[in-house]
XYZ file of C-alpha atoms in Angstrom:
273
model
C 0.641 -35.450 -4.863
C -1.691 -36.042 -7.796
C -4.901 -34.264 -6.925
C -5.960 -30.808 -5.800
C -8.862 -31.031 -3.393
C -10.916 -27.839 -3.111
C -12.062 -28.830 0.369
C -8.531 -29.421 1.619
C -6.543 -26.452 0.403
C -2.823 -26.461 1.036
C -1.546 -23.811 3.440
C 2.000 -22.563 3.070
C 4.397 -23.333 5.902
C 7.564 -21.765 7.254
C 9.515 -24.294 5.198
C 7.870 -22.970 2.037
C 8.792 -19.377 2.887
C 12.419 -20.345 3.546
C 12.596 -22.232 0.248
C 11.244 -19.266 -1.732
C 13.565 -16.823 0.059
C 16.675 -18.939 -0.584
C 15.864 -19.124 -4.278
C 15.125 -15.405 -4.396
C 18.466 -14.472 -2.829
C 20.674 -16.734 -4.921
C 18.873 -17.976 -8.052
C 16.145 -15.514 -9.041
C 18.112 -14.090 -11.989
C 19.441 -17.446 -13.207
C 16.781 -17.737 -15.924
C 16.964 -14.126 -17.133
C 16.321 -13.727 -20.861
C 15.834 -10.865 -23.320
C 12.332 -11.913 -24.321
C 10.501 -12.063 -20.975
C 13.364 -11.253 -18.610
C 12.639 -12.660 -15.098
C 9.640 -14.809 -16.027
C 11.314 -18.215 -15.680
C 13.073 -17.105 -12.493
C 9.728 -16.087 -11.013
C 8.117 -19.417 -11.900
C 11.130 -21.336 -10.561
C 10.767 -19.405 -7.309
C 7.246 -20.647 -6.579
C 6.827 -23.821 -8.648
C 7.069 -26.241 -5.671
C 4.419 -24.205 -3.862
C 2.179 -24.133 -6.940
C 2.420 -27.921 -7.144
C 1.308 -28.162 -3.529
C -1.576 -25.752 -4.070
C -2.895 -27.196 -7.337
C -1.495 -30.741 -7.349
C 0.767 -32.370 -9.937
C -0.289 -32.583 -13.595
C -3.582 -30.776 -13.029
C -5.156 -28.326 -15.519
C -5.021 -25.676 -12.801
C -1.261 -26.110 -12.402
C -0.721 -25.806 -16.148
C -2.869 -22.677 -16.219
C -0.904 -21.150 -13.336
C 2.427 -21.957 -15.000
C 1.305 -20.298 -18.242
C 0.294 -17.229 -16.267
C 3.674 -16.971 -14.551
C 5.841 -17.346 -17.649
C 4.514 -14.085 -19.068
C 6.785 -11.037 -19.053
C 8.070 -10.070 -15.608
C 10.890 -7.770 -14.588
C 11.243 -5.856 -11.334
C 13.772 -5.012 -8.635
C 15.519 -7.962 -6.969
C 15.072 -6.113 -3.690
C 11.268 -5.953 -3.869
C 10.289 -8.959 -5.974
C 9.194 -11.125 -3.020
C 6.575 -8.549 -2.036
C 4.810 -9.373 -5.288
C 5.522 -13.076 -4.731
C 4.005 -13.004 -1.237
C 0.777 -11.361 -2.417
C 0.616 -13.784 -5.328
C 0.999 -16.889 -3.154
C -1.609 -15.640 -0.689
C -4.154 -15.110 -3.440
C -3.511 -18.436 -5.144
C -3.552 -20.297 -1.848
C -6.978 -18.880 -0.954
C -8.672 -18.614 -4.348
C -6.835 -21.121 -6.528
C -7.047 -20.734 -10.300
C -9.857 -18.171 -9.924
C -7.265 -15.658 -8.704
C -4.941 -15.913 -11.719
C -6.418 -12.923 -13.578
C -6.053 -10.820 -10.438
C -2.507 -12.118 -9.915
C -1.512 -11.248 -13.492
C -2.934 -7.738 -13.089
C -1.193 -7.153 -9.772
C 2.142 -8.392 -11.147
C 1.852 -6.133 -14.198
C 0.867 -3.150 -12.092
C 3.487 -3.469 -9.375
C 6.570 -4.590 -11.278
C 7.256 -1.126 -12.736
C 6.960 0.984 -9.555
C 8.862 -1.597 -7.483
C 11.634 -1.712 -10.104
C 12.093 2.051 -9.911
C 11.897 2.298 -6.113
C 13.920 -0.821 -5.295
C 16.762 -0.149 -7.709
C 16.956 3.529 -6.758
C 17.170 2.757 -3.041
C 19.113 -0.489 -2.806
C 21.065 -0.640 -6.064
C 22.079 3.032 -6.140
C 21.516 5.052 -2.966
C 22.560 2.560 -0.254
C 25.716 1.287 -2.045
C 26.739 4.874 -2.838
C 26.422 6.083 0.761
C 27.839 3.072 2.589
C 30.339 2.318 -0.157
C 31.746 5.858 0.058
C 32.023 5.646 3.849
C 33.658 2.210 3.710
C 36.062 3.212 0.924
C 37.122 6.393 2.735
C 37.836 4.422 5.915
C 39.756 1.783 3.952
C 41.936 4.452 2.291
C 42.777 5.801 5.734
C 43.699 2.326 6.975
C 40.598 1.883 9.145
C 39.280 -1.731 8.874
C 35.890 -0.658 10.260
C 34.904 0.291 6.737
C 34.859 -3.363 5.710
C 32.400 -4.221 8.475
C 30.169 -1.258 7.602
C 29.926 -2.474 4.001
C 29.268 -6.077 5.039
C 26.640 -5.037 7.614
C 24.850 -2.865 5.046
C 24.552 -5.837 2.697
C 23.437 -8.141 5.504
C 20.722 -5.640 6.408
C 19.509 -5.635 2.796
C 19.384 -9.448 2.738
C 17.417 -9.514 6.014
C 15.004 -6.958 4.562
C 14.498 -9.132 1.486
C 14.018 -12.234 3.669
C 11.373 -10.634 5.912
C 9.245 -8.983 3.258
C 7.946 -12.253 1.729
C 5.975 -13.356 4.774
C 4.800 -9.815 5.482
C 3.429 -9.502 1.941
C 1.866 -12.971 2.209
C 0.006 -12.018 5.388
C -1.225 -8.804 3.822
C -2.284 -10.784 0.769
C -4.372 -13.116 2.941
C -6.046 -10.102 4.546
C -6.655 -8.720 1.077
C -8.566 -11.852 0.125
C -10.516 -12.262 3.364
C -11.432 -8.633 4.124
C -11.458 -6.984 0.684
C -13.089 -9.648 -1.474
C -15.478 -7.132 -3.056
C -12.623 -4.749 -3.878
C -10.472 -7.335 -5.667
C -11.870 -6.504 -9.094
C -11.237 -2.787 -8.576
C -7.719 -3.492 -7.296
C -6.954 -5.670 -10.316
C -8.202 -2.994 -12.721
C -6.209 -0.321 -10.887
C -3.017 -2.386 -10.976
C -3.489 -3.118 -14.687
C -4.076 0.572 -15.413
C -0.952 1.473 -13.435
C 1.017 -0.965 -15.573
C -0.288 0.686 -18.755
C 0.735 4.127 -17.467
C 4.202 2.800 -16.611
C 4.653 1.411 -20.124
C 3.583 4.748 -21.590
C 6.014 6.625 -19.355
C 8.869 4.300 -20.329
C 8.122 4.812 -24.032
C 8.236 8.588 -23.631
C 11.395 8.701 -21.510
C 13.551 5.788 -22.686
C 13.205 5.935 -26.500
C 15.279 8.957 -27.528
C 14.973 9.132 -31.307
C 14.104 12.080 -33.506
C 14.090 12.924 -37.192
C 17.465 14.323 -38.202
C 16.681 14.748 -41.897
C 15.665 18.300 -42.860
C 14.715 18.625 -46.541
C 15.110 22.033 -48.162
C 12.009 23.938 -49.235
C 13.640 26.456 -51.520
C 16.370 27.839 -49.282
C 14.571 27.075 -46.005
C 15.172 23.747 -44.204
C 12.006 21.970 -43.114
C 12.299 20.830 -39.475
C 10.220 17.654 -39.615
C 10.853 16.798 -35.960
C 9.571 20.171 -34.789
C 6.452 19.725 -36.914
C 5.794 16.303 -35.385
C 6.321 17.682 -31.883
C 3.702 20.347 -32.549
C 1.259 17.640 -33.609
C 2.008 15.421 -30.604
C 5.196 15.289 -28.504
C 6.931 11.880 -28.554
C 4.853 10.711 -31.509
C 7.914 9.044 -33.089
C 8.732 6.820 -30.047
C 5.041 5.902 -29.809
C 5.017 4.981 -33.489
C 8.157 2.865 -33.143
C 6.645 0.945 -30.221
C 3.418 0.477 -32.175
C 5.294 -1.008 -35.146
C 7.302 -3.329 -32.885
C 4.118 -4.449 -31.111
C 2.559 -5.160 -34.517
C 5.613 -7.151 -35.597
C 5.543 -9.272 -32.437
C 1.990 -10.289 -33.289
C 3.076 -11.765 -36.602
C 3.514 -15.522 -37.038
C 7.092 -16.845 -36.614
C 8.239 -13.461 -35.327
C 10.216 -13.574 -32.078
C 11.573 -10.813 -29.875
C 15.136 -11.777 -30.890
C 14.325 -11.228 -34.571
C 12.655 -7.929 -33.761
C 15.765 -6.792 -31.849
C 17.991 -7.513 -34.855
C 15.542 -5.802 -37.238
C 15.468 -2.707 -35.025
C 19.289 -2.666 -34.806
C 19.783 -3.006 -38.567
C 17.120 -0.439 -39.479
C 18.380 2.008 -36.830
C 21.986 1.782 -38.000
C 20.961 2.181 -41.648
C 18.684 5.188 -41.032
C 21.274 6.796 -38.761
C 23.994 6.366 -41.380
C 21.726 8.010 -43.961
C 21.018 10.856 -41.560
C 17.289 10.178 -41.412
C 17.201 9.683 -37.644
C 19.361 11.019 -34.853
C 19.552 10.677 -31.090
């Protein structure tokens, strides 16, 4: 397979869906890393299909691979919904769809991470695990089967959603062609809002140092909050973003810099949790 013919576009088969699903169930997290998290796992998931769509060693394939090794991190229980939409778009539109694909991935990964992990990583195991454990304590072996069946149901759900999302993605391309730009912009905007929400809720740092003005302590954190709530977390993220744009600066180095500076400032009493 050495050439991608625009007039003879490859159409995904049942074999392709099975291959992607098997990888998703057992190998999706195998390439997890601190810099871009699930990016290599995502590319590994669909690389054979990308080669069929674009052809081997083509500029389009290289462009698609660069697109898919950008940051990606979402729930294992919903990731193939994004994958299905992605494959449908790339199958129909080729490299022209990559901007839309990147926007949709960025927009959906946050909401799907929250929903998927809340439902299938927390709620379902808690409910069925409690029932199964209670039965096991009372010597009832039915609890084992309840737990196993719950996990089988989750795996079936994950298996089925890929093709469903793919079909909806095809419809998206064929019936909503004029709305694709708006959808891409909306998904990108949603991703920006999610990042902002994570900054405000996950970075819990405030100024602990209170210099004395005469005999009155100056509450610097309260003053900053009156100017703009969560201004310190926003500033920290801004500095980190600036650092990542510097030459020879990697996310690993930034992590160590943040750790060292945080420990030092905390020991001096400048910042507190």
